[in-house]
Coordinates of C-alpha atoms and ligand atoms in Angstrom, one line a residue:
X1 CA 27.2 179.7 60.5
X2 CA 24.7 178.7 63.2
X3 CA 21.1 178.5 63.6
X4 CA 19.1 181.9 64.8
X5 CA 20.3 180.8 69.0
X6 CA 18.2 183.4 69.9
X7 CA 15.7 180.7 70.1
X8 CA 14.2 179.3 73.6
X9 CA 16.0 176.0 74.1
X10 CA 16.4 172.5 76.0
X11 CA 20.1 172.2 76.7
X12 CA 21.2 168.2 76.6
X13 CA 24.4 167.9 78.9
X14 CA 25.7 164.5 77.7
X15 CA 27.7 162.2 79.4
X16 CA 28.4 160.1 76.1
X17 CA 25.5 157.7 76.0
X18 CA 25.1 156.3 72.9
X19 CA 21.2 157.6 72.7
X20 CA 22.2 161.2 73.6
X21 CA 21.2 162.3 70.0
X22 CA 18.2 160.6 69.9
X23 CA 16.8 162.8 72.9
X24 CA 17.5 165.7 70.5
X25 CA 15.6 164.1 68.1
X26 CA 12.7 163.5 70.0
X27 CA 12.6 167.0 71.5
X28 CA 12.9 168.8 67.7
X29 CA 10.0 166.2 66.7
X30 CA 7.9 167.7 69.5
X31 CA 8.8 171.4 67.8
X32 CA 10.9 172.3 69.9
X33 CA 14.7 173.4 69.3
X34 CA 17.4 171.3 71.5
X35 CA 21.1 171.6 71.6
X36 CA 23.6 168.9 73.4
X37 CA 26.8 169.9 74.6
X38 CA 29.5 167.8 76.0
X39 CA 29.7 167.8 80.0
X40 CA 33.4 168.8 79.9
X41 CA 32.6 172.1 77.6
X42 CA 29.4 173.4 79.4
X43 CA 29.8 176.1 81.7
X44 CA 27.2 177.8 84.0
X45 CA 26.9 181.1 81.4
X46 CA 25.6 178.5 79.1
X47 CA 22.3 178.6 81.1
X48 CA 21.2 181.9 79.7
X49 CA 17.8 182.8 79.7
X50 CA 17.2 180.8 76.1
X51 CA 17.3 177.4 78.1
X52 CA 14.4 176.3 79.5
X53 CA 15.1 173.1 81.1
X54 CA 18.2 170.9 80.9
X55 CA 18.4 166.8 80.5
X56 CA 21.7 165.3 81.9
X57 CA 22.0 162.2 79.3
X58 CA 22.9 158.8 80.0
X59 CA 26.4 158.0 80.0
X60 CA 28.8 154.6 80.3
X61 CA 30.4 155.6 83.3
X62 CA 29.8 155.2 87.4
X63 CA 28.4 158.1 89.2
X64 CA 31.5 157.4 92.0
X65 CA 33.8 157.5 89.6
X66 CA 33.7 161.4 90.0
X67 CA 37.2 162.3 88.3
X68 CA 36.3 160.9 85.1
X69 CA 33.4 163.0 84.9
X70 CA 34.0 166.8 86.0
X71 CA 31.6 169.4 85.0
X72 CA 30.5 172.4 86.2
X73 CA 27.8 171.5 89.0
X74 CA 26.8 174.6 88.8
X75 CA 24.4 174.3 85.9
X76 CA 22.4 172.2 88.1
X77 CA 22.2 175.1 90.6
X78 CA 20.4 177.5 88.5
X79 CA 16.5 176.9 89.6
X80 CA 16.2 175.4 86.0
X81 CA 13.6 172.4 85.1
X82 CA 15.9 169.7 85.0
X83 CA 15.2 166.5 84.1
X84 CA 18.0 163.3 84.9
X85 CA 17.9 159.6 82.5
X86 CA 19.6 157.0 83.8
X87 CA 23.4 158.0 84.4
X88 CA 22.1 162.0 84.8
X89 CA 19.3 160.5 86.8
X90 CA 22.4 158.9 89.2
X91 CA 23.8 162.0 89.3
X92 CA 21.1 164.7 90.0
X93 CA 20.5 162.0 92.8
X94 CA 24.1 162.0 94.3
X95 CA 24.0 165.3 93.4
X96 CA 21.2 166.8 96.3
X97 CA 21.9 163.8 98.5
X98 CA 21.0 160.7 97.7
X99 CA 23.2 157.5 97.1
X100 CA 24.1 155.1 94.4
X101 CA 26.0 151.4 94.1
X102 CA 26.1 149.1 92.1
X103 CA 22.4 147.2 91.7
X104 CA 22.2 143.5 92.7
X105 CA 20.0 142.4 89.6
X106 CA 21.1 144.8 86.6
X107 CA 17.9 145.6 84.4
X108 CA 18.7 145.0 80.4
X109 CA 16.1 146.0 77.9
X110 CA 12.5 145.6 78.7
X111 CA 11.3 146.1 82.1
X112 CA 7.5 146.7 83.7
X113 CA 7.2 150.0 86.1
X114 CA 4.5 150.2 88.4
X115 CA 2.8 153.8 89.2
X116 CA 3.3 154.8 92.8
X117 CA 2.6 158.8 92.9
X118 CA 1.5 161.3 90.3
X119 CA 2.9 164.2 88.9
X120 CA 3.2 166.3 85.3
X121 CA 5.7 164.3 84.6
X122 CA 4.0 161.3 84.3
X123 CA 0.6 162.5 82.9
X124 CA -0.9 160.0 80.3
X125 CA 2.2 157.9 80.7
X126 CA 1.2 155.1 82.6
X127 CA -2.1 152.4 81.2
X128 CA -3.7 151.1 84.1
X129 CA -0.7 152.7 86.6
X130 CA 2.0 150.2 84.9
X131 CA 4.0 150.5 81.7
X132 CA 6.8 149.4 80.3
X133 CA 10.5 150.9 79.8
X134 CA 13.9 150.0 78.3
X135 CA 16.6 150.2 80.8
X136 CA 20.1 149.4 80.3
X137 CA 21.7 150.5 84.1
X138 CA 24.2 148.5 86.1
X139 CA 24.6 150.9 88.8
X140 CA 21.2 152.5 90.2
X141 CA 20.0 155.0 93.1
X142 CA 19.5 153.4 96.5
X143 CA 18.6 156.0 98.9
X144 CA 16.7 158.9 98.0
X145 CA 18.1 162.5 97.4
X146 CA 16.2 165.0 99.8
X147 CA 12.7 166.3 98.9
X148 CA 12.2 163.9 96.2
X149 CA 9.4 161.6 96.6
X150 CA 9.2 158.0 94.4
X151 CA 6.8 158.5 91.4
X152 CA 7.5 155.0 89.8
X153 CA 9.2 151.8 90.7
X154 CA 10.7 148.4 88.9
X155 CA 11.0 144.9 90.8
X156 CA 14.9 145.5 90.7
X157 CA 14.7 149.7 91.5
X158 CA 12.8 151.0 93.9
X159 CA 13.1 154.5 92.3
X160 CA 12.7 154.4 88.4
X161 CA 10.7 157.5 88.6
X162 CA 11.8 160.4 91.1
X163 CA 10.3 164.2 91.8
X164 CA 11.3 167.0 93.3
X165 CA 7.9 169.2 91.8
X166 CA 8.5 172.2 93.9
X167 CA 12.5 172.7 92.4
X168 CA 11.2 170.8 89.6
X169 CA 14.1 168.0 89.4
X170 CA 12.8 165.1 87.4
X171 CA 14.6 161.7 87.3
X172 CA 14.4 158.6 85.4
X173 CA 16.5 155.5 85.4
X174 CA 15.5 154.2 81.8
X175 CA 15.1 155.9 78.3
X176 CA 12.4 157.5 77.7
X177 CA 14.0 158.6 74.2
X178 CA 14.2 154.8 72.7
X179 CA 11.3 153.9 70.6
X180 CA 11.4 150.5 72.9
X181 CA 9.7 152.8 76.1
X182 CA 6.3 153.0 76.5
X183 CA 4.9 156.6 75.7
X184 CA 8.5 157.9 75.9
X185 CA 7.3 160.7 74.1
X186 CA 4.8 161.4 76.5
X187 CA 6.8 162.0 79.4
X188 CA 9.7 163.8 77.4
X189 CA 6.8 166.2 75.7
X190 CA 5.4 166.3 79.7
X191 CA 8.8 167.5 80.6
X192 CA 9.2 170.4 77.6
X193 CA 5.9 171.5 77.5
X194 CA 3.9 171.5 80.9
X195 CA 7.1 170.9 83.4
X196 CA 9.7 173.6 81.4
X197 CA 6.5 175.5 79.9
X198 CA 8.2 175.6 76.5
X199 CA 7.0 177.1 73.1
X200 CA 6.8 175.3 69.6
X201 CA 9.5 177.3 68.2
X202 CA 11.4 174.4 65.7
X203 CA 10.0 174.2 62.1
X204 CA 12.0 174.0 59.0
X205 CA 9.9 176.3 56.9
X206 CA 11.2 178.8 59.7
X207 CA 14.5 177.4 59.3
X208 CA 14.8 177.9 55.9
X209 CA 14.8 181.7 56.0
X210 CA 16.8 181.8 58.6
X211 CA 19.5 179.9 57.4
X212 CA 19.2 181.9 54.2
X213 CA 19.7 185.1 56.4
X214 CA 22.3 184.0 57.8
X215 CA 24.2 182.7 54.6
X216 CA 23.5 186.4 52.9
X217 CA 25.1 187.9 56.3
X218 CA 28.3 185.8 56.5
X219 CA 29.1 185.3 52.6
X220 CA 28.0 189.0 51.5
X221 CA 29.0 189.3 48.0
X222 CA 31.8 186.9 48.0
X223 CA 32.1 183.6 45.9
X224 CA 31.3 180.5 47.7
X225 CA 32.6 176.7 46.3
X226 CA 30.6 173.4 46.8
X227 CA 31.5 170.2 46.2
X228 CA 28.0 168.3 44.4
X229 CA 28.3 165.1 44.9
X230 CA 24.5 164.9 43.5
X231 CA 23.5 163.5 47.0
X232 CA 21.0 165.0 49.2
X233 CA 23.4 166.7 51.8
X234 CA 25.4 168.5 49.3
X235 CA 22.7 169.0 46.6
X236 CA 20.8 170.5 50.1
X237 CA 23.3 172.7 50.8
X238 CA 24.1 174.2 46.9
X239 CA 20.0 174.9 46.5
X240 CA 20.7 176.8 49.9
X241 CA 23.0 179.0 48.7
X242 CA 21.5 179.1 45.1
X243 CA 18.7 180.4 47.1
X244 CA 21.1 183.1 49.3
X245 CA 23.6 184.1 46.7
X246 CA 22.6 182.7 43.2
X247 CA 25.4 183.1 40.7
X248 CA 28.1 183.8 43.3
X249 CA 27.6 180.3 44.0
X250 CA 29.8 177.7 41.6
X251 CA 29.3 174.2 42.2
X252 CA 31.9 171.8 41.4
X253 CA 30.6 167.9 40.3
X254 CA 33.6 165.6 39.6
X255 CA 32.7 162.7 37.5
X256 CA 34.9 160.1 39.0
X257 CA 33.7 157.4 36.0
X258 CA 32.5 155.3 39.4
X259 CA 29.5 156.9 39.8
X260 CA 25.9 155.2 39.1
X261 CA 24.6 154.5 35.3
X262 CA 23.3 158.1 33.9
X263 CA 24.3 159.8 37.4
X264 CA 26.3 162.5 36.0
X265 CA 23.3 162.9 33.6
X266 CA 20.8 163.9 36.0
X267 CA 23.2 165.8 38.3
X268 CA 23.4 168.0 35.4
X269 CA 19.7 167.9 34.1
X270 CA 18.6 169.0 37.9
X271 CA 21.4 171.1 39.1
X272 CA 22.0 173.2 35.9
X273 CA 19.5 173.1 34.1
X274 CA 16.4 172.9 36.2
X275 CA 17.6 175.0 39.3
X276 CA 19.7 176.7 37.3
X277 CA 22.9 177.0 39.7
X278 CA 26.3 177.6 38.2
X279 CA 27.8 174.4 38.1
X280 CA 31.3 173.0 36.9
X281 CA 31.2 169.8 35.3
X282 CA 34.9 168.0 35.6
X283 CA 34.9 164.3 33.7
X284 CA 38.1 162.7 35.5
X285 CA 36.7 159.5 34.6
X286 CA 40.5 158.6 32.9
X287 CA 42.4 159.7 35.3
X288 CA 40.4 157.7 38.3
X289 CA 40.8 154.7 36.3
X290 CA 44.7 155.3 35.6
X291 CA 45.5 155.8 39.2
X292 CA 43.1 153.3 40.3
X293 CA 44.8 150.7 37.9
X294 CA 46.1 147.4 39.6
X295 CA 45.4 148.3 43.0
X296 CA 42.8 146.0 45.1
X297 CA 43.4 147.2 48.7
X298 CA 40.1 148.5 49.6
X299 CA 42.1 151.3 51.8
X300 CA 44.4 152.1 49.4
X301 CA 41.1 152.7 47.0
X302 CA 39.7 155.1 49.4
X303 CA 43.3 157.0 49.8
X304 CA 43.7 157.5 46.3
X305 CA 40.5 158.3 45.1
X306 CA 39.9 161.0 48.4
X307 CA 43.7 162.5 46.9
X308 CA 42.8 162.7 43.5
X309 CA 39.8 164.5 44.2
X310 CA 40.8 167.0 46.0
X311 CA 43.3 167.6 43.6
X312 CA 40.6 168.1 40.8
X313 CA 38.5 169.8 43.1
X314 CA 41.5 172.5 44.1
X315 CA 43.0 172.9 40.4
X316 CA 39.0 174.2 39.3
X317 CA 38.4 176.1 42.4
X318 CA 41.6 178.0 42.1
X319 CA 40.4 179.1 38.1
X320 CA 37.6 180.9 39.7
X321 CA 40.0 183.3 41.8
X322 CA 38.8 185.3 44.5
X323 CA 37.1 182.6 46.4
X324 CA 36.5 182.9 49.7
X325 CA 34.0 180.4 51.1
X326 CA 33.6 176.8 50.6
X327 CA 30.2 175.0 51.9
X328 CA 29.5 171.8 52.9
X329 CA 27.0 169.6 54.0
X330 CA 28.0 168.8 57.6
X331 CA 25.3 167.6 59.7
X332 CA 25.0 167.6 63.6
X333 CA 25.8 164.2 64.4
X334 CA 29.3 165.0 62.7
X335 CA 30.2 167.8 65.3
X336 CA 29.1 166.0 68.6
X337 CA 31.5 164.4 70.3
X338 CA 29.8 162.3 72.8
X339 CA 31.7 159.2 72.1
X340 CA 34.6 160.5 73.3
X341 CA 33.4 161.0 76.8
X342 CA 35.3 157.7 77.9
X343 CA 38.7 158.7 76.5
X344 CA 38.0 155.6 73.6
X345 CA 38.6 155.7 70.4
X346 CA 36.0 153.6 68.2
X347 CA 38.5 151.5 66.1
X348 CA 38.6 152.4 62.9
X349 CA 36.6 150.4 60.4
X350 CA 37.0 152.0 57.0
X351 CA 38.8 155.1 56.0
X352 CA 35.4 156.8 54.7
X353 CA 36.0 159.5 52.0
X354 CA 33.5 162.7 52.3
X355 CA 33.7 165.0 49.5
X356 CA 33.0 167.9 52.1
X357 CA 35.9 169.3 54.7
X358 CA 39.1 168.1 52.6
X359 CA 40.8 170.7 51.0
X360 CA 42.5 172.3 53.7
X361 CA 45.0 173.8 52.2
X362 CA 43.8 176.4 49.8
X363 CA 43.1 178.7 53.5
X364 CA 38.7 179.2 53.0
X365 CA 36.3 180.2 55.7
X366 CA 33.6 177.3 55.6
X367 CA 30.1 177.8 55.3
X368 CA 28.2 174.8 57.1
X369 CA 24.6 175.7 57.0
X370 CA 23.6 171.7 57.8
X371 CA 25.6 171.4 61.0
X372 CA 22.6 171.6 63.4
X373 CA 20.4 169.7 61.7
X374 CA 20.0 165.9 61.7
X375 CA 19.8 163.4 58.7
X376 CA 15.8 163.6 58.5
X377 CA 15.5 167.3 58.9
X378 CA 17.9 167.9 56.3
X379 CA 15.1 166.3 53.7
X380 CA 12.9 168.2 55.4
X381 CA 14.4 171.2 54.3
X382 CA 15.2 170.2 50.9
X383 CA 11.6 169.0 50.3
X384 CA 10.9 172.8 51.7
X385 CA 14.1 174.1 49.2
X386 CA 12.0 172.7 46.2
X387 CA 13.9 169.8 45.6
X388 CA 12.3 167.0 44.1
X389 CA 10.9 164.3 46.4
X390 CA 12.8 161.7 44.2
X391 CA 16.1 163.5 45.1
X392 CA 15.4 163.7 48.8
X393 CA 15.0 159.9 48.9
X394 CA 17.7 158.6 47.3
X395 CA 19.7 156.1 48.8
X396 CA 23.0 157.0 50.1
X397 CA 26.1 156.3 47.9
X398 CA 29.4 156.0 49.2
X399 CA 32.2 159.0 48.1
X400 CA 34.8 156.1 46.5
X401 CA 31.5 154.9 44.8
X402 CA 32.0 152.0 42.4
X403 CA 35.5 151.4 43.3
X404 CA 34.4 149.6 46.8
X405 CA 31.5 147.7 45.3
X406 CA 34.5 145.8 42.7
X407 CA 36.5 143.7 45.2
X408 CA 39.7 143.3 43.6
X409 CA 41.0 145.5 40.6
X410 CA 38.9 147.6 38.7
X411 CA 38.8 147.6 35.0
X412 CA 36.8 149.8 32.7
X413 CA 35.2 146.0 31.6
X414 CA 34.4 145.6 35.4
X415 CA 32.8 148.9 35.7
X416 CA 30.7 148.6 32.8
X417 CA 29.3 145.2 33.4
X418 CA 28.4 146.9 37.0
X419 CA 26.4 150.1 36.0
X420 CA 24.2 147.9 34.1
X421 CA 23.7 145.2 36.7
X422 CA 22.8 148.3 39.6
X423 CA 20.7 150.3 36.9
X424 CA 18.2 147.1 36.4
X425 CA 18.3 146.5 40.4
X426 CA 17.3 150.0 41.3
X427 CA 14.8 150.0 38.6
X428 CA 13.4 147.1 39.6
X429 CA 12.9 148.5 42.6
X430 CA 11.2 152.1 41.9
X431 CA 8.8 149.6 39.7
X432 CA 7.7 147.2 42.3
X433 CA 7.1 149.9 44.4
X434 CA 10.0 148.7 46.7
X435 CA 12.6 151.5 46.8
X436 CA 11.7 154.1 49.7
X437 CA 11.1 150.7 51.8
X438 CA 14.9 150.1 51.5
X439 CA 17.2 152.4 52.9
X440 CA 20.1 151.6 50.3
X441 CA 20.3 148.7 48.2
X442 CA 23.3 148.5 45.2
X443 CA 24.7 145.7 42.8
X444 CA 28.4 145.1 43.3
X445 CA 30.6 142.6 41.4
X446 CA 32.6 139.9 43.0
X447 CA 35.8 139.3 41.6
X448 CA 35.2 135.8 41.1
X449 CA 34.4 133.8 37.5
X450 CA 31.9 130.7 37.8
X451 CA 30.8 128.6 35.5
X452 CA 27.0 128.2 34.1
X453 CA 25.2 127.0 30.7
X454 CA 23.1 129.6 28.2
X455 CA 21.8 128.3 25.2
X456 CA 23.4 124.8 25.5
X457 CA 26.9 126.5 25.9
X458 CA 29.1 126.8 29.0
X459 CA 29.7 130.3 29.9
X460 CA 32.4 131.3 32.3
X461 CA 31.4 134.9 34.0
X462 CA 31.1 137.4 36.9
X463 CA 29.4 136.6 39.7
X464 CA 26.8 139.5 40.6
X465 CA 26.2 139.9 44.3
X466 CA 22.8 142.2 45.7
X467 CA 22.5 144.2 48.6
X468 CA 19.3 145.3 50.2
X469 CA 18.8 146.4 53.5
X470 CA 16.9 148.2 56.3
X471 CA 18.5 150.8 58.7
X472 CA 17.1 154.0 60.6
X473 CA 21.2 155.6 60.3
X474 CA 23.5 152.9 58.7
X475 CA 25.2 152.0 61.9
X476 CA 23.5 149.0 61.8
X477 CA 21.3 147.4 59.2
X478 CA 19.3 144.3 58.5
X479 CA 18.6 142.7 54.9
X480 CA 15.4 143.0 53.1
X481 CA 13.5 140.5 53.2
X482 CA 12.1 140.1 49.2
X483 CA 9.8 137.6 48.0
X484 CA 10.6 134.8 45.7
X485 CA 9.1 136.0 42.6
X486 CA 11.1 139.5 42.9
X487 CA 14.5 138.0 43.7
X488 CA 14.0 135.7 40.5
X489 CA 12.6 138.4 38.1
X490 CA 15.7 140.2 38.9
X491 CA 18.3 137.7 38.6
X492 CA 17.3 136.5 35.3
X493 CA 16.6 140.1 33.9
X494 CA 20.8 140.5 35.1
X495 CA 21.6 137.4 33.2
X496 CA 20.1 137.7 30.2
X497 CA 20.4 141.3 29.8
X498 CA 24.1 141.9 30.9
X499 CA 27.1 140.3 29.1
X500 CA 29.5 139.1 31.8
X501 CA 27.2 138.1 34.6
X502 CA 26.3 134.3 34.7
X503 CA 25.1 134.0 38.0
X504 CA 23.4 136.6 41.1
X505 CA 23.7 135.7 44.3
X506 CA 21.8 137.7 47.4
X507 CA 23.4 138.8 50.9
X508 CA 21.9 138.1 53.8
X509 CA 24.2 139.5 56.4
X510 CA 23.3 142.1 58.8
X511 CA 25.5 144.7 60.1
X512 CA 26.9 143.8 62.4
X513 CA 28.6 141.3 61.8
X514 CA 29.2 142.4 57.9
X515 CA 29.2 145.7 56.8
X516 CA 26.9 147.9 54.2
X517 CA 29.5 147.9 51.9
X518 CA 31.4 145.3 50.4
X519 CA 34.6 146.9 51.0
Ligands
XMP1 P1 29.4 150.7 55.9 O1 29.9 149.9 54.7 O2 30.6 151.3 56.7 O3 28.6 151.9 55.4 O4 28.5 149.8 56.7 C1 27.7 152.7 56.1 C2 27.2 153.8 55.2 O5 28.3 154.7 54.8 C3 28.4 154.6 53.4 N1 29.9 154.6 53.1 C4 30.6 155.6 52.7 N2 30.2 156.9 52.4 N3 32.4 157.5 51.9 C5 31.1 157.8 52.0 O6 30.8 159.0 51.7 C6 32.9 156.2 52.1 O7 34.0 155.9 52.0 C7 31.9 155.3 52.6 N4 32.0 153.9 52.9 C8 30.7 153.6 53.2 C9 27.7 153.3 52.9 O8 27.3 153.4 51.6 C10 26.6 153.3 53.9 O9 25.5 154.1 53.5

C-alpha cells in the first residue's frame, strides 16, 4: 500500500537529525507532497523525474567523519534544486569545495542573522535585513565551496546563508523547519515553490480517493481484519476500508475490561451502528483480570496483556476463514528510521503494546493505508472520512489501558473506583470547555490508602492522582496549568461522588523527567 508516487515530490535525504520529520511536515503544510529516506538507502535512480528538489537534513554527526556517513554523492550530481540545513548544509559545502572544522563559539538555540546578498531564497525572510534563527551546530563551514556567494551571516558564522543561484544549491546552517526560526516557512516555501518551481499537489480530500483506489486494487474481493481499538488511527483506518470494501471488512474490538467508563459503548454505537461496519465484539474482560491477577510489574502488565490479546484477536480472526489481509493504522513516523543513523539504540523506556502489527503468525499480507501520513493528517482524513469531530480529538489512550494507570495489583474494586474517578475528570473537562486545550489528561489510582474525615468519621481510602498535560507528539509534555476554582470543583466532585477515593492529588511533572504515564 503506498500513496499515488506518481506525484511531483521533494525528496528529504536525512542524516538522522531529530527534526528530519518536521521538514516533511512543513513542506505537506505548504501542499506539497515530501518523502524522507535514510542516506544509506537512497540511490541515484531515486531522483526520477517526480523529485523536484532535494533537502539533505541535519544530522548528529561531523562532516569529516566521512565513513560514518556513506551515501551515494551522486544524487547531488543530478542538476536538481537542492537545498542543505545545517549538517547537509556542511556537506553540500565540502561537497563542491568548500571546508568545515569545528567552530570556536558553537551557536545553541537563538541566534540573529544579518542580510548580506539577496536571492529567491531569501525573499520576505529577512525584517529590516536581520532575523532570527535557531541553530544547534558545533561544527560549521569555514571557507566557501566554489561559485557560492554569502547570502546571510551570524557573529559566530560567517556563512549561515549560502547560494549557488545559477546550479541552484541552497545552504543553511540553522533550521528553518523549527517553529523557533523566524519565517522558517518562508524560506522553505521560497525553496519549493519559486527555487524548485513546484505544484500544490498534497490535499487529503485528494488523498482519500486515492487511498481508497488503491485499497480496492490490492484487497480485490478478499476479507480484510482490523484490530478497533476505538482510537483514531485504527477507527481511521476501518472507515477507510468500510469505505473501499464494506462488508468484506470485519473489525475486531476486544474489550479488555480496562478500557474507559462506557468505551466499549460508544465503540459499538459509532462503529456498528452508525457507520455500519461489520464489527466483532469480544468481552475478555474475565480473562484480563484472571491473568492480570497478583502481578504489579508494570512490564510484566504490558507482556501479558499484549499476549492475551493477540490470542483473542487470532482465535476470532481464524472463525472468519479465508482471511487474507489484516490493516493497521501505521503512521509515517513509525517506518522512518532516522534515529538509527548513529548506530544507537534509544534505551528502552517502556515495552509499549500497539494493537496493530502483532499477530505474526497466522502468515496475512498487511494493508497499511496510514503509513505516509503523519499524526495531524490522519484527523485530517478522518474528519474528510465522516468521522465525527469528537472522535478525531480524542485523547490518546494507551493499548494496556487501565492496567498502567493502577500502580500495583489490579483488582476489579480498583478498576471500578477508577472508571468513575476518569469519567467525572474528562467530563469536567468537555464542560469547561477545557478538553481539545489538553492533549491527554486521565485519572489513575495510586496504590496507596490515606487517611481523611467525612461527615465527622475517619475514612481510610484511595488516593486519586490527575494528569493533564500539553504536548505537540507525546515525546515530551508539560502539565496544564488549571485554575484554582477547576482543580477544586473536581476534587470534591471525586470525593463525594466516588466510594473509595478520600483524597486527589495533581501532577506537576513534565516529561522529561516523568513520563505521561504512570507506569
Ligand atoms: P509515556 O508514558 O511513554 O507515553 O510518556 C507517551 C504516549 O504513549 C502512550 N502510551 C502507550 N500507548 N501502548 C500504547 O498504545 C502503550 O503501552 C503505551 N504506553 C504509553 C501514552 O498514553 C502517551 O500518549
Amino acid at each position: 500500500m503506498s500513496l499515488d508516487l506518481s506525484l511531483d515530490k521533494i525528496l528529504i535525504v536525512d542524516f538522522g537529525s531529530q527534526f528530519t520529520q518536521l521538514i516533511a511536515r512543513r513542506i505537506r503544510e505548504l501542499g506539497v507532497f515530501s518523502e524522507i529516506i535514510n542516506h544509506k538507502k537512497v540511490k541515484s535512480n531515486d531522483i526520477d523525474n517526480t523529485v523536484k528538489g532535494i533537502i539533505l537534513s541535519g544530522g548528529p554527526l561531523n562532516v569529516y567523519e566521512i565513513k560514518k556517513y556513506s551515501f551515494d554523492k551522486k544524487i547531488i550530481e543530478k542538476k536538481i534544486p537542492i537545498l542543505g540545513i545545517c549538517f547537509g548544509h556542511q556537506i553540500l559545502s565540502k561537497f563542491y569545495g568548500g571546508k568545515v572544522k569545528q567552530s570556536k563559539n558553537r551557536e545553541f538555540g537563538l541566534v540573529n542573522i544579518q542580510k548580506k546578498k539577496t536571492c529567491l531564497l531569501v525573499k520576505n525572510f529577512f525584517k529590516k535585513n536581520r532575523t532570527k534563527v535557531w541553530m544547534s551546530h558545533a561544527d560549521q563551514v569555514f571557507k566557501l565551496p566554489k561559485n557560492f556567494k554569502v547570502i546571510a551571516s551570524s557573529q559566530n558564522s560567517k556563512f549561515t546563508i549560502i547560494a549557488d543561484e545559477t546550479r541552484n544549491f541552497y545552504g543553511v546552517q540553522f533550521h528553518p523547519e523549527v517553529t523557533h526560526t523566524d519565517n522558517g516557512k518562508v524560506l522553505i516555501s521560497n525553496f519549493i515553490f519559486l527555487i524548485c518551481k513546484t505544484k500544490k499537489n498534497w490535499s487529503l480530500k485528494n488523498q482519500k480517493f486515492e487511498l481508497i483506489k488503491e485499497i480496492k486494487s490490492q484487497v480485490g474481493n478478499n476479507k480484510v481484519i482490523c484490530a478497533l481499538s476505538g482510537g483514531v488511527d485504527s477507527s481511521v483506518v476501518a472507515q477507510l476500508l468500510n469505505k473501499a470494501i464494506g462488508k468484506k471488512l470485519y473489525c475486531i474490538f476486544v474489550n479488555t475490561g480496562l478500557l474507559r467508563k462506557n468505551e466499549e459503548k460508544q465503540v459499538i454505537a459509532t462503529f456498528k451502528k452508525k457507520l455500519r461496519i461489520n464489527l466483532i465484539y469480544v468481552n475478555a474482560e474475565k480473562e484480563f483480570i484472571k491473568n492480570l491477577k497478583n502481578i504489579s510489574d508494570p512490564e510484566k502488565k504490558r507482556k501479558i496483556i499484549g499476549k492475551l490479546f493477540i490470542k483473542i484477536f487470532e482465535r476470532y480472526a481464524k472463525k472468519l476463514k479465508n482471511v487474507k489481509f489484516l490493516a493497521q493504522g501505521t503512521l509515517y513516523p513509525d517506518l522512518i528510521e532516522s534515529k538509527s543513523v548513529t548506530g544507537s539504540q534509544t534505551s528502552k523506556i517502556k515495552s509499549h503494546h500497539n494493537v496493530g502489527g502483532l499477530p505474526k503468525k497466522m502468515n496475512l499480507k498487511l494493508v497499511e493505508p496510514l503509513k505516509f501520513l503523519f499524526k495531524d493528517e490522519v484527523r485530517k482524513l478522518g474528519l474528510e472520512l465522516n468521522l465525527s469531530k469528537e472522535m478525531i480529538k480524542r485523547h490518546p489512550f494507551p493499548g494496556p489501558g487501565l492496567a498502567i494507570r493502577i500502580p500495583g495489583v489490579i483488582t476489579n474494586e480498583k478498576i471500578k473506583i477508577l472508571k468513575e474517578a476518569d469519567f467525572y475528570f474528562i467530563k469536567a473537562l468537555k464542560d469547561h470547555g477545557l478538553y481539545n486545550k489538553i492533549w491527554q489528561a486521565y485519572a489513575a489510582l495510586l496504590p496507596i490508602k490515606t487517611v481523611g474525615v467525612m461527615g465527622d468519621n475517619r475514612t481510610y481510602e484511595y488516593l486519586c492522582l490527575l494528569r493533564a498535560i500539553t504536548s505537540e507528539d507525546g515525546m515530551t509534555a508539560d502539565f496544564y496549568y488549571f485554575k484554582k476554582s477547576f482543580i477544586q470543583m473536581i476534587s470534591s466532585k471525586i470525593v463525594n461522588s466516588i466510594r473509595g477515593i478520600n483524597r486527589v492529588v495533581y501532577d506537576v511533572t513534565s516529561k522529561p523527567p516523568s513520563t505521561i504515564e504512570l507506569e
